[in-house]
Structure formats: structure tokens, C-alpha cells
């Protein structure tokens, strides 16, 4: 069932892979949701690194050109497809990244998404905050809580700590009584990371990562390492890990090859685990637990999405350029 509305809408698409400038606002007919889908009237969009990789053709799946993009949006359900409970209509929700990047996309005035990929969030959050929760918190939850079984007193090494997922990992570590060790390249972000709840900050432009972690942990190392970068830095992360520790690799931001630190892994009995949030969102048993965990901590105030900067939809190219600058601490949001 579709509600009355404008005959056309603006949707962000790219017709070739490349830099931010390939993104364009296309005027398209108002789409109707198919079976099992809903149409969201978008109010805010949360940007993610995965979308940069998808736009450039370096992601886990290939775009189907011309391609939409985007995982996270908040807004109001204005239409539902066949088989979908009509009570969703009029509800404020945000999208959970529970669909392939090349099958759906949320950058635009409206978004069609599967009904299983929407969730209510606490009323106290704004649209901008509501679009800034599921990707970052479920990604961090899945590694640290669901798989890593983080416990009080654990040391957790968090690289790319100023990203939205990094900030979520800092908050989760603190909520579970663990000690987050945030890693950042420059000292300019150190105070902000400490204020967000990191127990320690390692500035890699000034400090040797493994030596500093060894000092912080009194020689034990970090039981959990949470890294979206890969590349040659994996050797330093393995050196900083505790005996029997686990290194979660949840991204591939590094452009250089990733050497496998075999002798360190053997000597410390390390686990190197490739991980994405799709392990959680694709698991019918794990996803409801993840949603509830995030919702409860948001409602209690333990978690508060940090919005670094907002852009209007007309400035989507500038928003992507800003994301590529690595200047942000927290989430970049586009308002509609």
C-alpha cells in the first residue's frame, strides 16, 4: 500500500566508479515497495567507510551501475509492500545494515528497504542520532561482546578509534568494565578520545604501538584487538596482542598488502578473525539480541551517538570528500 506523494524524488546514484564527484542527484519516479519491503521518507543519512569503498569499486560486492548506495537512514515509514504489517506506516525508524550494498541504497529523499532491516530507536534520539547507531554499535557489539566475550578488566585495542565504529567500541568497552586503548595517528584527537571514555590513547606518529601497549598492560598485551585497516600494521597489532588473544579484522582500509605475522601468531597462539557485522545481522538468533543490547544502552544513556558534522543532501559530494579527509571524530550525517 502506497501513500500519495510527489511523482518524483531525488536519489543519489553513481553511473561510474570513482571519487566523490561521481555521486549525483538523479530525479527518479517515486518507487513503490515490493513484497517484504517498506518505503522510508528519509530525514537523515549516516555515512560509512564501506560506502566509499563501494563507490570506488573496492568493496566486498560490485556495484550494478547506475548504482544507489548507503546503509543507514532514519525517517518515517510512508508505505509498505505486500505482506508487510501496515501498522509500520507512520512509525519513526532507522535502517539496520541487513542487506547487500548492491541490492538497496538509502541516499535520497526516500529509500526502499526490506522490512527486516528497519528498527525503532529510543524516542529521546534525534533523526541525526537515530541514523548513527546500528552500523557502528552492531559492528562493535558483534566482535567485542557476541564473539569476543569481553569481560571486566580486559584490555581492548581499538584502531581507527575516531571513526563512528571506533567510538562505539570505546563506549562498549567502558560499559562492560574493560579498558579501551584507542589508537590514532595524530595527537590532535587524543583529548576527545579520552573524553569519550578511552582508558588510554596511543598516538602512532609519536609512539611505538607495541611498546606503548606493553607498558599500559604491564606486559600482558591486549586480549582483543579491533581493527578495520589491515595492511602492514597487522604485524604491530599482533605484537601488541596478549597471549591467546584475538585480532578482529573488520575492514581493509589499507591499500598495501597485509602480511601474515606467522611467528608472532604461533608464539602467542593468536586468533586472527575476519569479521563483518553481516555475521550478526544475517543470524536470526543473534540480531534481536544485538538490537536489544544497543537499544537498552542508548535508552540508559551509556551510549550516545557522536555527530561530527552534518551536510544537506545537495552537498553529498562534499560530505564524501570530508569523510575521506579522516578529520572527523564520530559520525558524518547528511540531512534531507
mmCIF file of C-alpha atoms in Angstrom, residues 3-334:
data_model
loop_
_atom_site.group_PDB
_atom_site.id
_atom_site.type_symbol
_atom_site.label_atom_id
_atom_site.label_comp_id
_atom_site.label_asym_id
_atom_site.label_seq_id
_atom_site.Cartn_x
_atom_site.Cartn_y
_atom_site.Cartn_z
ATOM 1 C CA UNK A 3 0.557 6.783 0.231
ATOM 2 C CA UNK A 4 0.062 9.778 -2.015
ATOM 3 C CA UNK A 5 3.162 11.895 -2.553
ATOM 4 C CA UNK A 6 5.307 13.630 -5.141
ATOM 5 C CA UNK A 7 5.510 11.898 -8.519
ATOM 6 C CA UNK A 8 9.307 12.066 -8.458
ATOM 7 C CA UNK A 9 12.081 12.119 -5.869
ATOM 8 C CA UNK A 10 15.785 12.883 -5.711
ATOM 9 C CA UNK A 11 18.000 9.803 -5.280
ATOM 10 C CA UNK A 12 21.799 9.781 -5.098
ATOM 11 C CA UNK A 13 23.376 7.450 -7.666
ATOM 12 C CA UNK A 14 26.699 6.965 -9.405
ATOM 13 C CA UNK A 15 26.982 5.927 -13.040
ATOM 14 C CA UNK A 16 30.681 5.020 -12.836
ATOM 15 C CA UNK A 17 33.045 4.166 -10.007
ATOM 16 C CA UNK A 18 35.484 6.798 -8.816
ATOM 17 C CA UNK A 19 35.961 9.737 -6.464
ATOM 18 C CA UNK A 20 33.253 11.666 -4.613
ATOM 19 C CA UNK A 21 32.457 13.662 -7.758
ATOM 20 C CA UNK A 22 30.783 10.631 -9.385
ATOM 21 C CA UNK A 23 27.862 10.978 -6.950
ATOM 22 C CA UNK A 24 24.893 12.788 -8.456
ATOM 23 C CA UNK A 25 21.315 13.597 -7.503
ATOM 24 C CA UNK A 26 19.045 11.903 -10.035
ATOM 25 C CA UNK A 27 15.358 12.758 -10.375
ATOM 26 C CA UNK A 28 13.515 9.424 -10.416
ATOM 27 C CA UNK A 29 9.895 8.251 -10.225
ATOM 28 C CA UNK A 30 8.620 7.687 -6.688
ATOM 29 C CA UNK A 31 9.272 3.963 -6.098
ATOM 30 C CA UNK A 32 6.732 1.595 -4.574
ATOM 31 C CA UNK A 33 7.834 -1.101 -2.125
ATOM 32 C CA UNK A 34 7.607 -4.714 -3.302
ATOM 33 C CA UNK A 35 6.663 -7.697 -1.139
ATOM 34 C CA UNK A 36 8.507 -7.630 2.155
ATOM 35 C CA UNK A 37 9.681 -4.050 1.680
ATOM 36 C CA UNK A 38 8.858 -0.602 3.052
ATOM 37 C CA UNK A 39 9.371 2.917 1.747
ATOM 38 C CA UNK A 40 11.019 5.289 4.154
ATOM 39 C CA UNK A 41 10.642 9.067 3.878
ATOM 40 C CA UNK A 42 14.251 9.869 4.749
ATOM 41 C CA UNK A 43 15.143 12.576 7.274
ATOM 42 C CA UNK A 44 18.825 11.835 7.871
ATOM 43 C CA UNK A 45 21.531 9.568 6.415
ATOM 44 C CA UNK A 46 24.576 8.211 8.244
ATOM 45 C CA UNK A 47 27.727 7.823 6.163
ATOM 46 C CA UNK A 48 30.059 4.838 6.420
ATOM 47 C CA UNK A 49 33.529 3.973 5.123
ATOM 48 C CA UNK A 50 32.093 0.952 3.349
ATOM 49 C CA UNK A 51 30.208 3.317 1.042
ATOM 50 C CA UNK A 52 33.440 4.987 -0.056
ATOM 51 C CA UNK A 53 34.892 1.578 -0.902
ATOM 52 C CA UNK A 54 31.680 0.595 -2.708
ATOM 53 C CA UNK A 55 31.694 3.857 -4.693
ATOM 54 C CA UNK A 56 35.269 3.243 -5.807
ATOM 55 C CA UNK A 57 34.700 -0.420 -6.684
ATOM 56 C CA UNK A 58 36.854 -1.766 -3.832
ATOM 57 C CA UNK A 59 34.149 -3.293 -1.625
ATOM 58 C CA UNK A 60 33.018 -6.858 -0.900
ATOM 59 C CA UNK A 61 30.371 -6.625 -3.648
ATOM 60 C CA UNK A 62 30.433 -4.895 -7.023
ATOM 61 C CA UNK A 63 28.026 -2.023 -7.777
ATOM 62 C CA UNK A 64 25.426 -2.514 -10.504
ATOM 63 C CA UNK A 65 25.592 0.715 -12.488
ATOM 64 C CA UNK A 66 23.873 3.106 -12.254
ATOM 65 C CA UNK A 67 24.020 2.313 -8.580
ATOM 66 C CA UNK A 68 22.397 3.623 -5.440
ATOM 67 C CA UNK A 69 24.331 3.416 -2.182
ATOM 68 C CA UNK A 70 24.052 3.724 1.563
ATOM 69 C CA UNK A 71 23.235 1.527 4.544
ATOM 70 C CA UNK A 72 21.875 3.855 7.214
ATOM 71 C CA UNK A 73 18.940 6.251 7.187
ATOM 72 C CA UNK A 74 16.307 7.453 9.641
ATOM 73 C CA UNK A 75 12.837 8.697 8.858
ATOM 74 C CA UNK A 76 9.176 7.747 8.734
ATOM 75 C CA UNK A 77 7.647 4.706 7.085
ATOM 76 C CA UNK A 78 5.196 6.051 4.500
ATOM 77 C CA UNK A 79 4.330 2.910 2.500
ATOM 78 C CA UNK A 80 4.580 -0.861 2.861
ATOM 79 C CA UNK A 81 4.634 -3.650 0.298
ATOM 80 C CA UNK A 82 2.502 -6.798 0.138
ATOM 81 C CA UNK A 83 2.779 -8.989 3.184
ATOM 82 C CA UNK A 84 4.076 -6.225 5.450
ATOM 83 C CA UNK A 85 2.162 -5.227 8.582
ATOM 84 C CA UNK A 86 0.504 -1.866 7.834
ATOM 85 C CA UNK A 87 0.993 -0.758 11.431
ATOM 86 C CA UNK A 88 4.525 0.210 10.382
ATOM 87 C CA UNK A 89 3.105 3.157 8.419
ATOM 88 C CA UNK A 90 3.788 6.434 10.213
ATOM 89 C CA UNK A 91 6.403 4.989 12.562
ATOM 90 C CA UNK A 92 9.822 6.576 13.027
ATOM 91 C CA UNK A 93 12.580 4.049 12.380
ATOM 92 C CA UNK A 94 16.138 3.737 11.187
ATOM 93 C CA UNK A 95 17.694 1.159 8.912
ATOM 94 C CA UNK A 96 19.884 -1.720 10.036
ATOM 95 C CA UNK A 97 22.598 -2.685 7.514
ATOM 96 C CA UNK A 98 20.980 -6.067 6.863
ATOM 97 C CA UNK A 99 21.054 -6.057 3.055
ATOM 98 C CA UNK A 100 23.681 -6.227 0.293
ATOM 99 C CA UNK A 101 25.156 -2.860 -0.694
ATOM 100 C CA UNK A 102 24.375 -3.532 -4.350
ATOM 101 C CA UNK A 103 20.736 -4.509 -3.765
ATOM 102 C CA UNK A 104 19.439 -1.413 -1.948
ATOM 103 C CA UNK A 105 20.567 2.117 -1.126
ATOM 104 C CA UNK A 106 19.327 4.821 1.241
ATOM 105 C CA UNK A 107 20.932 8.042 -0.039
ATOM 106 C CA UNK A 108 17.946 10.087 -1.174
ATOM 107 C CA UNK A 109 14.618 11.646 -0.278
ATOM 108 C CA UNK A 110 13.103 8.177 0.055
ATOM 109 C CA UNK A 111 14.544 4.697 0.480
ATOM 110 C CA UNK A 112 13.160 1.251 -0.263
ATOM 111 C CA UNK A 113 14.468 -1.337 2.205
ATOM 112 C CA UNK A 114 13.430 -4.796 3.460
ATOM 113 C CA UNK A 115 11.125 -4.651 6.473
ATOM 114 C CA UNK A 116 13.581 -6.879 8.365
ATOM 115 C CA UNK A 117 16.130 -4.053 8.027
ATOM 116 C CA UNK A 118 14.209 -1.408 9.972
ATOM 117 C CA UNK A 119 14.130 -0.891 13.719
ATOM 118 C CA UNK A 120 12.672 1.565 16.181
ATOM 119 C CA UNK A 121 15.106 3.533 18.333
ATOM 120 C CA UNK A 122 14.640 5.411 21.625
ATOM 121 C CA UNK A 123 12.384 8.476 21.294
ATOM 122 C CA UNK A 124 14.981 10.652 23.009
ATOM 123 C CA UNK A 125 17.211 10.491 19.923
ATOM 124 C CA UNK A 126 17.011 12.984 17.056
ATOM 125 C CA UNK A 127 16.815 11.843 13.424
ATOM 126 C CA UNK A 128 20.536 12.620 13.144
ATOM 127 C CA UNK A 129 21.309 10.411 16.138
ATOM 128 C CA UNK A 130 18.850 7.744 15.025
ATOM 129 C CA UNK A 131 20.711 7.220 11.771
ATOM 130 C CA UNK A 132 24.014 6.911 13.629
ATOM 131 C CA UNK A 133 23.516 3.775 15.676
ATOM 132 C CA UNK A 134 23.076 0.386 14.021
ATOM 133 C CA UNK A 135 26.162 0.077 11.806
ATOM 134 C CA UNK A 136 28.568 1.317 14.434
ATOM 135 C CA UNK A 137 27.133 -0.331 17.526
ATOM 136 C CA UNK A 138 26.237 -3.705 15.983
ATOM 137 C CA UNK A 139 29.658 -3.900 14.316
ATOM 138 C CA UNK A 140 31.415 -3.302 17.625
ATOM 139 C CA UNK A 141 28.954 -5.429 19.635
ATOM 140 C CA UNK A 142 29.343 -8.444 17.353
ATOM 141 C CA UNK A 143 33.117 -8.543 17.734
ATOM 142 C CA UNK A 144 33.575 -7.409 21.325
ATOM 143 C CA UNK A 145 30.518 -8.851 23.087
ATOM 144 C CA UNK A 146 28.981 -11.601 20.935
ATOM 145 C CA UNK A 147 32.206 -13.215 19.741
ATOM 146 C CA UNK A 148 34.968 -11.728 21.903
ATOM 147 C CA UNK A 149 33.115 -12.211 25.202
ATOM 148 C CA UNK A 150 34.643 -9.014 26.547
ATOM 149 C CA UNK A 151 34.963 -9.061 30.327
ATOM 150 C CA UNK A 152 35.733 -6.648 33.126
ATOM 151 C CA UNK A 153 39.410 -5.743 33.186
ATOM 152 C CA UNK A 154 40.116 -6.844 29.612
ATOM 153 C CA UNK A 155 42.361 -4.612 27.538
ATOM 154 C CA UNK A 156 40.833 -3.842 24.129
ATOM 155 C CA UNK A 157 42.997 -2.256 21.429
ATOM 156 C CA UNK A 158 40.870 -0.107 19.087
ATOM 157 C CA UNK A 159 42.392 1.246 15.875
ATOM 158 C CA UNK A 160 40.724 3.924 13.720
ATOM 159 C CA UNK A 161 39.376 4.938 17.117
ATOM 160 C CA UNK A 162 37.911 8.264 15.976
ATOM 161 C CA UNK A 163 35.624 6.591 13.422
ATOM 162 C CA UNK A 164 31.991 6.018 14.387
ATOM 163 C CA UNK A 165 32.666 2.286 14.906
ATOM 164 C CA UNK A 166 35.788 3.109 16.911
ATOM 165 C CA UNK A 167 33.814 5.441 19.171
ATOM 166 C CA UNK A 168 31.156 2.732 19.621
ATOM 167 C CA UNK A 169 33.862 0.239 20.595
ATOM 168 C CA UNK A 170 35.224 2.676 23.187
ATOM 169 C CA UNK A 171 31.719 3.057 24.677
ATOM 170 C CA UNK A 172 31.074 -0.696 24.706
ATOM 171 C CA UNK A 173 34.426 -1.449 26.345
ATOM 172 C CA UNK A 174 33.683 1.095 29.063
ATOM 173 C CA UNK A 175 30.126 -0.209 29.580
ATOM 174 C CA UNK A 176 31.466 -3.748 30.046
ATOM 175 C CA UNK A 177 34.157 -2.685 32.514
ATOM 176 C CA UNK A 178 37.020 -3.243 30.068
ATOM 177 C CA UNK A 179 39.853 -0.810 29.326
ATOM 178 C CA UNK A 180 39.807 0.635 25.830
ATOM 179 C CA UNK A 181 43.167 1.556 24.299
ATOM 180 C CA UNK A 182 42.399 3.911 21.427
ATOM 181 C CA UNK A 183 44.866 4.219 18.559
ATOM 182 C CA UNK A 184 45.141 7.378 16.485
ATOM 183 C CA UNK A 185 47.820 8.747 14.205
ATOM 184 C CA UNK A 186 47.945 12.360 15.422
ATOM 185 C CA UNK A 187 47.820 13.909 18.875
ATOM 186 C CA UNK A 188 45.026 16.335 17.903
ATOM 187 C CA UNK A 189 42.344 13.704 18.624
ATOM 188 C CA UNK A 190 43.783 12.432 21.910
ATOM 189 C CA UNK A 191 41.778 14.633 24.301
ATOM 190 C CA UNK A 192 38.500 13.881 22.527
ATOM 191 C CA UNK A 193 39.101 10.117 22.644
ATOM 192 C CA UNK A 194 39.861 10.240 26.360
ATOM 193 C CA UNK A 195 36.692 12.292 26.913
ATOM 194 C CA UNK A 196 34.695 9.645 25.044
ATOM 195 C CA UNK A 197 35.818 7.022 27.546
ATOM 196 C CA UNK A 198 39.066 5.537 26.270
ATOM 197 C CA UNK A 199 41.285 4.431 29.141
ATOM 198 C CA UNK A 200 44.419 5.220 27.146
ATOM 199 C CA UNK A 201 45.321 6.704 23.770
ATOM 200 C CA UNK A 202 48.324 5.673 21.686
ATOM 201 C CA UNK A 203 49.478 8.265 19.142
ATOM 202 C CA UNK A 204 51.327 6.266 16.498
ATOM 203 C CA UNK A 205 53.054 9.299 14.953
ATOM 204 C CA UNK A 206 54.847 9.742 18.269
ATOM 205 C CA UNK A 207 54.864 6.335 19.984
ATOM 206 C CA UNK A 208 55.720 2.724 19.155
ATOM 207 C CA UNK A 209 52.400 0.901 19.296
ATOM 208 C CA UNK A 210 53.525 -2.459 20.675
ATOM 209 C CA UNK A 211 55.899 -0.892 23.225
ATOM 210 C CA UNK A 212 53.234 1.511 24.492
ATOM 211 C CA UNK A 213 50.576 -1.217 24.780
ATOM 212 C CA UNK A 214 53.095 -3.423 26.585
ATOM 213 C CA UNK A 215 53.668 -0.579 29.040
ATOM 214 C CA UNK A 216 49.947 0.098 29.568
ATOM 215 C CA UNK A 217 49.111 -3.571 30.136
ATOM 216 C CA UNK A 218 52.150 -4.331 32.341
ATOM 217 C CA UNK A 219 53.460 -6.723 29.717
ATOM 218 C CA UNK A 220 50.241 -8.679 29.178
ATOM 219 C CA UNK A 221 49.147 -7.171 25.861
ATOM 220 C CA UNK A 222 45.584 -6.606 24.663
ATOM 221 C CA UNK A 223 43.266 -9.618 24.787
ATOM 222 C CA UNK A 224 41.114 -8.177 21.985
ATOM 223 C CA UNK A 225 42.314 -6.150 19.012
ATOM 224 C CA UNK A 226 39.640 -4.460 16.866
ATOM 225 C CA UNK A 227 40.992 -3.240 13.529
ATOM 226 C CA UNK A 228 39.409 -2.083 10.231
ATOM 227 C CA UNK A 229 42.681 -1.241 8.489
ATOM 228 C CA UNK A 230 44.825 -4.324 7.837
ATOM 229 C CA UNK A 231 47.984 -3.823 5.780
ATOM 230 C CA UNK A 232 51.450 -3.995 7.283
ATOM 231 C CA UNK A 233 50.090 -2.630 10.573
ATOM 232 C CA UNK A 234 48.806 -6.123 11.372
ATOM 233 C CA UNK A 235 52.347 -7.044 12.423
ATOM 234 C CA UNK A 236 52.357 -4.328 15.111
ATOM 235 C CA UNK A 237 48.875 -5.313 16.266
ATOM 236 C CA UNK A 238 49.910 -8.939 16.664
ATOM 237 C CA UNK A 239 52.941 -7.778 18.641
ATOM 238 C CA UNK A 240 50.624 -5.760 20.913
ATOM 239 C CA UNK A 241 48.187 -8.642 21.469
ATOM 240 C CA UNK A 242 48.132 -10.806 24.568
ATOM 241 C CA UNK A 243 48.983 -14.490 24.515
ATOM 242 C CA UNK A 244 45.842 -16.320 23.423
ATOM 243 C CA UNK A 245 44.345 -13.042 22.212
ATOM 244 C CA UNK A 246 42.097 -12.460 19.228
ATOM 245 C CA UNK A 247 42.559 -9.914 16.459
ATOM 246 C CA UNK A 248 39.323 -8.933 14.712
ATOM 247 C CA UNK A 249 39.937 -7.613 11.189
ATOM 248 C CA UNK A 250 36.681 -5.963 10.151
ATOM 249 C CA UNK A 251 37.849 -3.847 7.220
ATOM 250 C CA UNK A 252 40.508 -3.323 4.586
ATOM 251 C CA UNK A 253 41.208 0.412 4.598
ATOM 252 C CA UNK A 254 44.927 -0.069 3.945
ATOM 253 C CA UNK A 255 45.886 -0.014 0.276
ATOM 254 C CA UNK A 256 49.053 -2.072 0.824
ATOM 255 C CA UNK A 257 49.130 -5.892 1.161
ATOM 256 C CA UNK A 258 48.533 -7.472 4.574
ATOM 257 C CA UNK A 259 51.453 -9.737 5.564
ATOM 258 C CA UNK A 260 50.556 -12.572 7.918
ATOM 259 C CA UNK A 261 52.682 -12.350 11.116
ATOM 260 C CA UNK A 262 53.154 -16.103 11.314
ATOM 261 C CA UNK A 263 55.822 -16.381 14.005
ATOM 262 C CA UNK A 264 54.037 -13.943 16.328
ATOM 263 C CA UNK A 265 50.751 -15.797 15.800
ATOM 264 C CA UNK A 266 52.432 -19.140 16.532
ATOM 265 C CA UNK A 267 54.356 -17.839 19.528
ATOM 266 C CA UNK A 268 51.317 -16.213 21.127
ATOM 267 C CA UNK A 269 48.661 -18.716 19.959
ATOM 268 C CA UNK A 270 46.720 -15.823 18.440
ATOM 269 C CA UNK A 271 43.457 -15.958 16.544
ATOM 270 C CA UNK A 272 43.215 -13.651 13.512
ATOM 271 C CA UNK A 273 39.497 -13.406 12.733
ATOM 272 C CA UNK A 274 37.948 -11.886 9.644
ATOM 273 C CA UNK A 275 34.693 -10.308 10.780
ATOM 274 C CA UNK A 276 31.848 -8.142 9.483
ATOM 275 C CA UNK A 277 28.547 -7.175 11.042
ATOM 276 C CA UNK A 278 26.799 -9.366 8.450
ATOM 277 C CA UNK A 279 27.615 -12.313 10.702
ATOM 278 C CA UNK A 280 25.242 -10.726 13.225
ATOM 279 C CA UNK A 281 22.560 -9.182 11.011
ATOM 280 C CA UNK A 282 22.334 -12.408 8.990
ATOM 281 C CA UNK A 283 21.792 -14.544 12.094
ATOM 282 C CA UNK A 284 18.090 -14.697 13.126
ATOM 283 C CA UNK A 285 19.093 -15.549 16.703
ATOM 284 C CA UNK A 286 21.903 -13.008 17.113
ATOM 285 C CA UNK A 287 20.298 -9.937 15.515
ATOM 286 C CA UNK A 288 17.430 -9.463 18.035
ATOM 287 C CA UNK A 289 19.925 -9.719 20.908
ATOM 288 C CA UNK A 290 22.180 -7.151 19.249
ATOM 289 C CA UNK A 291 19.287 -4.741 18.654
ATOM 290 C CA UNK A 292 18.135 -5.084 22.267
ATOM 291 C CA UNK A 293 21.653 -4.583 23.634
ATOM 292 C CA UNK A 294 22.102 -1.389 21.632
ATOM 293 C CA UNK A 295 18.588 -0.091 22.355
ATOM 294 C CA UNK A 296 18.955 -0.649 26.113
ATOM 295 C CA UNK A 297 22.321 1.112 26.328
ATOM 296 C CA UNK A 298 21.041 4.009 24.231
ATOM 297 C CA UNK A 299 17.960 4.315 26.431
ATOM 298 C CA UNK A 300 20.071 4.309 29.599
ATOM 299 C CA UNK A 301 22.464 6.916 28.237
ATOM 300 C CA UNK A 302 25.516 4.600 28.291
ATOM 301 C CA UNK A 303 25.765 5.128 24.534
ATOM 302 C CA UNK A 304 25.323 8.479 22.840
ATOM 303 C CA UNK A 305 25.977 8.743 19.110
ATOM 304 C CA UNK A 306 28.555 11.426 18.416
ATOM 305 C CA UNK A 307 27.721 13.546 15.364
ATOM 306 C CA UNK A 308 30.854 15.146 13.973
ATOM 307 C CA UNK A 309 29.345 17.200 11.141
ATOM 308 C CA UNK A 310 26.171 17.429 9.078
ATOM 309 C CA UNK A 311 25.688 18.242 5.401
ATOM 310 C CA UNK A 312 22.498 18.797 3.363
ATOM 311 C CA UNK A 313 21.680 16.183 0.718
ATOM 312 C CA UNK A 314 22.650 18.671 -2.001
ATOM 313 C CA UNK A 315 26.217 18.517 -0.644
ATOM 314 C CA UNK A 316 26.614 14.721 -0.746
ATOM 315 C CA UNK A 317 29.842 15.086 -2.763
ATOM 316 C CA UNK A 318 31.328 17.406 -0.143
ATOM 317 C CA UNK A 319 30.214 15.017 2.610
ATOM 318 C CA UNK A 320 32.104 12.141 0.977
ATOM 319 C CA UNK A 321 35.160 14.335 0.481
ATOM 320 C CA UNK A 322 35.073 15.199 4.181
ATOM 321 C CA UNK A 323 34.805 11.527 5.128
ATOM 322 C CA UNK A 324 37.883 10.771 3.035
ATOM 323 C CA UNK A 325 39.823 13.532 4.839
ATOM 324 C CA UNK A 326 39.814 11.466 8.090
ATOM 325 C CA UNK A 327 39.221 14.687 10.052
ATOM 326 C CA UNK A 328 36.061 13.507 11.803
ATOM 327 C CA UNK A 329 35.531 12.096 15.276
ATOM 328 C CA UNK A 330 32.268 10.170 15.168
ATOM 329 C CA UNK A 331 29.545 10.148 12.538
ATOM 330 C CA UNK A 332 29.091 12.266 9.432
ATOM 331 C CA UNK A 333 25.388 12.805 8.771
ATOM 332 C CA UNK A 334 23.516 14.065 5.720
#
